[in-house]
GROMACS .gro file of C-alpha atoms in nm:
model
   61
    1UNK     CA    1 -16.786  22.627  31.574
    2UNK     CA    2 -17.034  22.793  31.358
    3UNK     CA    3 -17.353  22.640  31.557
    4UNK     CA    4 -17.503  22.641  31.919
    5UNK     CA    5 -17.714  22.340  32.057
    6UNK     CA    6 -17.959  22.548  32.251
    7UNK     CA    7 -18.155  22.307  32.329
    8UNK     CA    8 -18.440  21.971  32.269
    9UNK     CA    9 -18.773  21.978  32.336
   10UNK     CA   10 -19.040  21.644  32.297
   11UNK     CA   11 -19.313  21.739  32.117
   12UNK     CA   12 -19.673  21.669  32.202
   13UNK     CA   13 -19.650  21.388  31.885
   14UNK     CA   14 -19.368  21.186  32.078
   15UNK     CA   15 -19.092  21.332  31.860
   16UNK     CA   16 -18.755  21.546  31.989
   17UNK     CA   17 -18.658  21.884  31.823
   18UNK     CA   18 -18.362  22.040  31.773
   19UNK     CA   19 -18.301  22.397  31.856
   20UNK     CA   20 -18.018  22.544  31.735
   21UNK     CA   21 -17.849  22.846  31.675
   22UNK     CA   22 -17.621  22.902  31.338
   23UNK     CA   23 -17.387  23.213  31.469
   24UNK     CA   24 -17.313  23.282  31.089
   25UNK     CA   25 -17.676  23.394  30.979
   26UNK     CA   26 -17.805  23.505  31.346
   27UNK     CA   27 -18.092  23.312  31.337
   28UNK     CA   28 -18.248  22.991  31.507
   29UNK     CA   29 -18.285  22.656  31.326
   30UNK     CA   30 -18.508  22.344  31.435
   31UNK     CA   31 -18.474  22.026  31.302
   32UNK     CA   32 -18.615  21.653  31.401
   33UNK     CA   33 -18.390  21.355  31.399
   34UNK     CA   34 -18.475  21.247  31.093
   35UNK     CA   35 -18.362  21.532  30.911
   36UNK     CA   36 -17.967  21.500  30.999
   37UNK     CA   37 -17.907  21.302  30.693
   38UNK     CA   38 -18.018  21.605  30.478
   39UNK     CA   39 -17.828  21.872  30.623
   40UNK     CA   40 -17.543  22.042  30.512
   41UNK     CA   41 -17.237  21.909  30.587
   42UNK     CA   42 -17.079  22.093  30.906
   43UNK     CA   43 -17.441  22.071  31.041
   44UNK     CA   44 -17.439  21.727  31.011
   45UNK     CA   45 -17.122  21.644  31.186
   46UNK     CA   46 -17.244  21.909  31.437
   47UNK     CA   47 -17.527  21.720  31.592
   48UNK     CA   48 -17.399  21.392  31.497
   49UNK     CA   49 -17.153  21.427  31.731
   50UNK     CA   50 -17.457  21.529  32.011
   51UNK     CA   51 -17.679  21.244  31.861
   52UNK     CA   52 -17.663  21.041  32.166
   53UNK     CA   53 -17.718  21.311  32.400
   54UNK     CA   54 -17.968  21.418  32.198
   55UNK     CA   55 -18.193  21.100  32.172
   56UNK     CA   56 -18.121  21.037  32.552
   57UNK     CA   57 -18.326  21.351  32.638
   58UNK     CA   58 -17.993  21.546  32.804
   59UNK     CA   59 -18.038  21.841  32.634
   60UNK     CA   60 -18.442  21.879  32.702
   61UNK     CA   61 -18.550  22.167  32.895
   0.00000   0.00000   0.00000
């Protein structure tokens, strides 16, 4: 797996973030949501596979 789900964070405007990190480049991603559709491929199925987790809150800190 080329990606770490670090974590989701609600934002102040009522919507969830994605933090992630991409172990490839070294560096930290964040996405909303919305965005999944218009990802890259192996991203995509990445957090698809978290999307439930991920709207339920269980990866907030």
């Amino acid at each position: 797996m080329d990606y770490i789900l670090t974590r989701t964070e609600l934002e102040n405007d009522g919507h969830r973030s994605i933090h992630i990190l991409d172990i490839r480049k070294a560096q930290y991603l964040i996405y909303y949501p919305e965005e999944i559709s218009h990802l890259d491929q192996s991203l995509r199925a990445f957090l698809f596979t978290r999307l439930k987790g991920i709207n339920e809150g269980q990866f907030d800190q």
